[in-house]
Amino acid sequence: MAKRNLIIGGITVPLHAVLEGIQQTYDPLQARSRGRLADGSLQQRTTWSGKVATSIRGRGVIPAGLQGLDYTQPLVISCVAHRAITSAGRVITLPAARRSDAGSLPYGRAEVMRGNTPQWVDTGIDVVDDVATLTEVPGAVRYQAVYFPEITVFADPPAESKDGHGTVFGWQITAEEK
Amino acid sequence: MATYPASLLPMELTTDRQVPASTLPMQLSTDKVVPASTLPMRLASLTLSPAVTLPMVLEAPDPAHFTAAGATWGALVVLGGVDVSASIAGPVSIDHEEMASGRCELVFSPAAGAIDPEQYENQPLQVSFLGLDGSGAEIYRARRFTGVVEVAIYDPDQGRMTIHATTDLQGRLEGMSRDVIAGVVGGLYSEHIFDDTADGYQYALDRLSTQPAEIHIDNYGQLVVVPWAAKAVADVEFTDANRFDDTLNFDRVQRRDLVTRFTVNLDFRYVRLRHREMNVSWINQLGLCHYLDNNWKLASKDMVRSAADGTEWTRLSDIAWVELPPTGTYCTPPRGWAGGATTFALGASWKAARRWAQTLTEQYQLVLVAPDLAESVGNQVLSEDYGIEATYDATDFEQIKDFEGAPGGAVLSAETQDWTLEATASETDGRAAMAAAQACVLAKGRVEILGRARGNRLTFSPSYRPDITLATTARVNTPGLVGKGKVRRIQEAMDPTTGELSMELGLAISRHGGSGLAVDDPLTAAPQPVAPAEDATPRTYTLGYRIGSTAFSPAEDPDWDGYVANVASNGALYDANGPVYRERFTVTMPEIEAAARDATAVQQAQTYQVAVPQDELTMSA
């Protein structure tokens, strides 16, 4: 995780604020309703989908210092947790809301079978607009493109804590994609 | 040799560019007669115009999309020309119902800035269902509501604007002229059945009440009239695979709300103009010889004429006289007669006529019966009374004595031996208007029976589909109930914030529960009843002579008519003790009898059968 930094609203969360650990979860958001028809089959109707809510928790030796942000306005969170799309083919469409700064660029991997054991090897990736084309790996069964989301959210000011013994500062921030 | 200034025929006129109009100055000359000339001509143009095309958008909901197990959709809401779909903050509910204005409620977040709810009121609102594919691209759109915002309510705490919109059926109809409403709605109308001063909305409802149909504003904002009858083959079928469980509900119409017998008592009152002709005869009872013997005073023609013309009756013909003979010798024993008595007469005859108006009331009892319905429900009667009076002022007819014959158009009635003319020619309240009123009220009664018989309600919640309208016939096919009827209510809600789609349909199911043998009788006016019979009275009236001053003259009766005179003192039959009559010539025409004068009523009854449709409905455990 040292390679990339969590950036919230333009403020890079210091490494020392996440020294003890950082944890990020993604909860997908969608407007969908399901109803069971009289013959038992389930019917689903969706309007919008593809948005995400995220929750980031960190523990470090210094506080994260995120109080000064304006939480009444949308913020951009450059996330540190990976999201990936697996595909049988080499051409994978990535969502537009992703990080493109150095150290957080999308990368690809391919699964090859070594004997009976599956093994993932790194492979090159070429992204044009939002379409990623992975370099072919001979004998690959499937490919995976990994990216880091960069989402515009409405966030809530962080909950902060401090453990009494030693200096361990915990913080947690939740946000929903705008 | 004659010269020909213009071209000869045949001709070919060719042009390589389009000309707007071509004219041909021509002269056709020939030195022999030809029956007809023909002009072989060809106008050739080298440029052609292509057919005109109209850019059109066809809205066709795709069943493959809305019947799929998983589907993506959107709502398109255009308010006052502005697309506010992205700011919808809750469910968009739409309610379409027969005979009512469609309603739509929705909530949206207005853009930041000053809020004026009035700016949204009276704005057009169009709500459409969008069928989207997986990536959110539009496959089709289906308009579900087109109307006008009635009320906009702003909630300042939430920052939300609630919109209530309507299709305003009543306002639309109130604003339409009667001609347009008559064209759109159809049906029958009579000012004797309905209130002629009513506004456009009531006029439309009145016309509609004579047809088994309903009116509403459809999802495209069009005023439509849709017949109640369910189609033979349903447009849509709902099985357990496309309806939600535990939502099926069937409400039968209450027995006391049904009508199996609709009775109309319609009275038609009019004036029957009558013209009676009477042959009046003053019989020459006594004869010239009796006169020569007794020398009573001869009746002068003037006296007879003034008496004949002095009655209520009008003399139609000239008086035919029994003249006194010219100079000569007459009788036995022979006596001489000077003659020259041309101003006197021994007898006379003429034709007189009397006119009067008699009021006649035709009482029609029209009964519409639905035998199938009566089999299962019994007798449930609804009754309406109407009266029509053919206005006619008969004073002129009765008072004016100056006429020469039967009134124009009168017919010699076989029942009464009088000339009769019914004063029912008025366009607004005459016989034709009465027959039209009968047809109108019969249609109205039939529709009343059919309307109540379709009061059964089948409601259920199907899987949402945007192609249902109030013109759709739907069939529900589930293990417990199979039924088919016309959709009469659609309540739908689209919530773009949660993805939820819901729809509740109400079907109208017409049932009679009987044997189904009834057949519709044509609803034509009942035939005119036969005029009441009257006892015949004589059409000839005779007058005679009463001669006084004789031994056998009876006592004078002041009511005598005819010629009353006295024998002269030198007459053969003279008796000084005999009664002396006052000499006069009286014509007392007979009175018109009460049966012919008094207002009379005559009845006519007619029964019509009404067949009630039986929509499919079977229920099983």
CSV table of N, CA and C in Angstrom, one decimal, chain A residues 31-33 35-39 41-48, chain B residues 66 68-73 240-241 243 463 496-500:
chain,number,residue,atom,x,y,z
A,31,ALA,N,-30.8,1.4,-8.0
A,31,ALA,CA,-32.3,1.4,-7.7
A,31,ALA,C,-32.9,0.2,-8.4
A,32,ARG,N,-33.2,-0.8,-7.7
A,32,ARG,CA,-33.8,-1.9,-8.3
A,32,ARG,C,-34.8,-2.5,-7.3
A,33,SER,N,-35.9,-3.0,-7.9
A,33,SER,CA,-36.9,-3.6,-7.1
A,33,SER,C,-37.1,-5.0,-7.6
A,35,GLY,N,-39.8,-8.4,-7.4
A,35,GLY,CA,-41.2,-8.8,-6.9
A,35,GLY,C,-41.3,-10.3,-7.4
A,36,ARG,N,-42.0,-11.0,-6.5
A,36,ARG,CA,-42.2,-12.4,-6.9
A,36,ARG,C,-43.6,-12.5,-7.5
A,37,LEU,N,-43.6,-13.1,-8.7
A,37,LEU,CA,-44.9,-13.2,-9.4
A,37,LEU,C,-45.6,-14.4,-8.9
A,38,ALA,N,-46.9,-14.5,-9.3
A,38,ALA,CA,-47.8,-15.5,-8.7
A,38,ALA,C,-47.3,-16.9,-9.1
A,39,ASP,N,-46.5,-17.1,-10.1
A,39,ASP,CA,-46.0,-18.5,-10.4
A,39,ASP,C,-44.7,-18.8,-9.7
A,41,SER,N,-41.9,-17.1,-9.9
A,41,SER,CA,-40.7,-16.5,-10.6
A,41,SER,C,-40.4,-15.1,-10.1
A,42,LEU,N,-39.2,-14.7,-10.1
A,42,LEU,CA,-38.8,-13.4,-9.5
A,42,LEU,C,-38.6,-12.5,-10.7
A,43,GLN,N,-39.1,-11.3,-10.5
A,43,GLN,CA,-39.0,-10.3,-11.5
A,43,GLN,C,-38.2,-9.1,-11.0
A,44,GLN,N,-37.2,-8.6,-11.7
A,44,GLN,CA,-36.4,-7.5,-11.2
A,44,GLN,C,-36.5,-6.3,-12.2
A,45,ARG,N,-36.7,-5.1,-11.7
A,45,ARG,CA,-36.8,-3.9,-12.5
A,45,ARG,C,-35.8,-2.9,-11.9
A,46,THR,N,-34.9,-2.4,-12.8
A,46,THR,CA,-33.9,-1.5,-12.4
A,46,THR,C,-34.0,-0.2,-13.1
A,47,THR,N,-33.7,0.9,-12.4
A,47,THR,CA,-33.6,2.2,-13.1
A,47,THR,C,-32.1,2.5,-13.2
A,48,TRP,N,-31.5,2.9,-12.2
A,48,TRP,CA,-30.0,3.2,-12.3
A,48,TRP,C,-29.2,2.3,-11.5
B,66,PHE,N,-40.4,-5.4,-21.8
B,66,PHE,CA,-41.1,-5.3,-20.5
B,66,PHE,C,-41.7,-6.6,-20.0
B,68,ALA,N,-39.6,-9.2,-19.8
B,68,ALA,CA,-38.4,-10.0,-19.4
B,68,ALA,C,-38.3,-10.1,-17.9
B,69,ALA,N,-37.5,-11.0,-17.5
B,69,ALA,CA,-37.4,-11.2,-16.0
B,69,ALA,C,-36.6,-10.0,-15.4
B,70,GLY,N,-35.6,-9.6,-16.1
B,70,GLY,CA,-34.9,-8.4,-15.6
B,70,GLY,C,-34.8,-7.3,-16.7
B,71,ALA,N,-35.2,-6.1,-16.3
B,71,ALA,CA,-35.2,-5.1,-17.3
B,71,ALA,C,-34.8,-3.7,-16.7
B,72,THR,N,-34.2,-2.9,-17.5
B,72,THR,CA,-33.8,-1.5,-17.0
B,72,THR,C,-34.8,-0.6,-17.7
B,73,TRP,N,-35.2,0.4,-16.9
B,73,TRP,CA,-36.2,1.4,-17.4
B,73,TRP,C,-35.9,2.7,-16.8
B,240,ASP,N,-50.5,-16.5,-14.3
B,240,ASP,CA,-49.7,-16.4,-13.1
B,240,ASP,C,-48.3,-16.0,-13.4
B,241,ALA,N,-47.8,-16.1,-14.6
B,241,ALA,CA,-46.5,-15.7,-14.9
B,241,ALA,C,-46.2,-14.2,-15.1
B,243,ARG,N,-48.5,-11.8,-13.2
B,243,ARG,CA,-49.2,-11.0,-12.3
B,243,ARG,C,-48.6,-11.3,-10.9
B,463,SER,N,-47.7,-7.6,-13.8
B,463,SER,CA,-46.3,-7.1,-14.0
B,463,SER,C,-46.5,-5.9,-14.9
B,496,PRO,N,-38.4,6.1,-10.0
B,496,PRO,CA,-37.1,6.0,-10.5
B,496,PRO,C,-36.0,6.0,-9.4
B,497,THR,N,-36.4,6.4,-8.2
B,497,THR,CA,-35.4,6.4,-7.1
B,497,THR,C,-35.2,5.0,-6.5
B,498,THR,N,-36.2,4.1,-6.7
B,498,THR,CA,-36.0,2.7,-6.1
B,498,THR,C,-36.1,1.7,-7.2
B,499,GLY,N,-36.4,2.1,-8.5
B,499,GLY,CA,-36.6,1.1,-9.5
B,499,GLY,C,-37.9,0.4,-9.5
B,500,GLU,N,-38.8,0.8,-8.6
B,500,GLU,CA,-40.0,0.0,-8.4
B,500,GLU,C,-41.1,0.4,-9.4
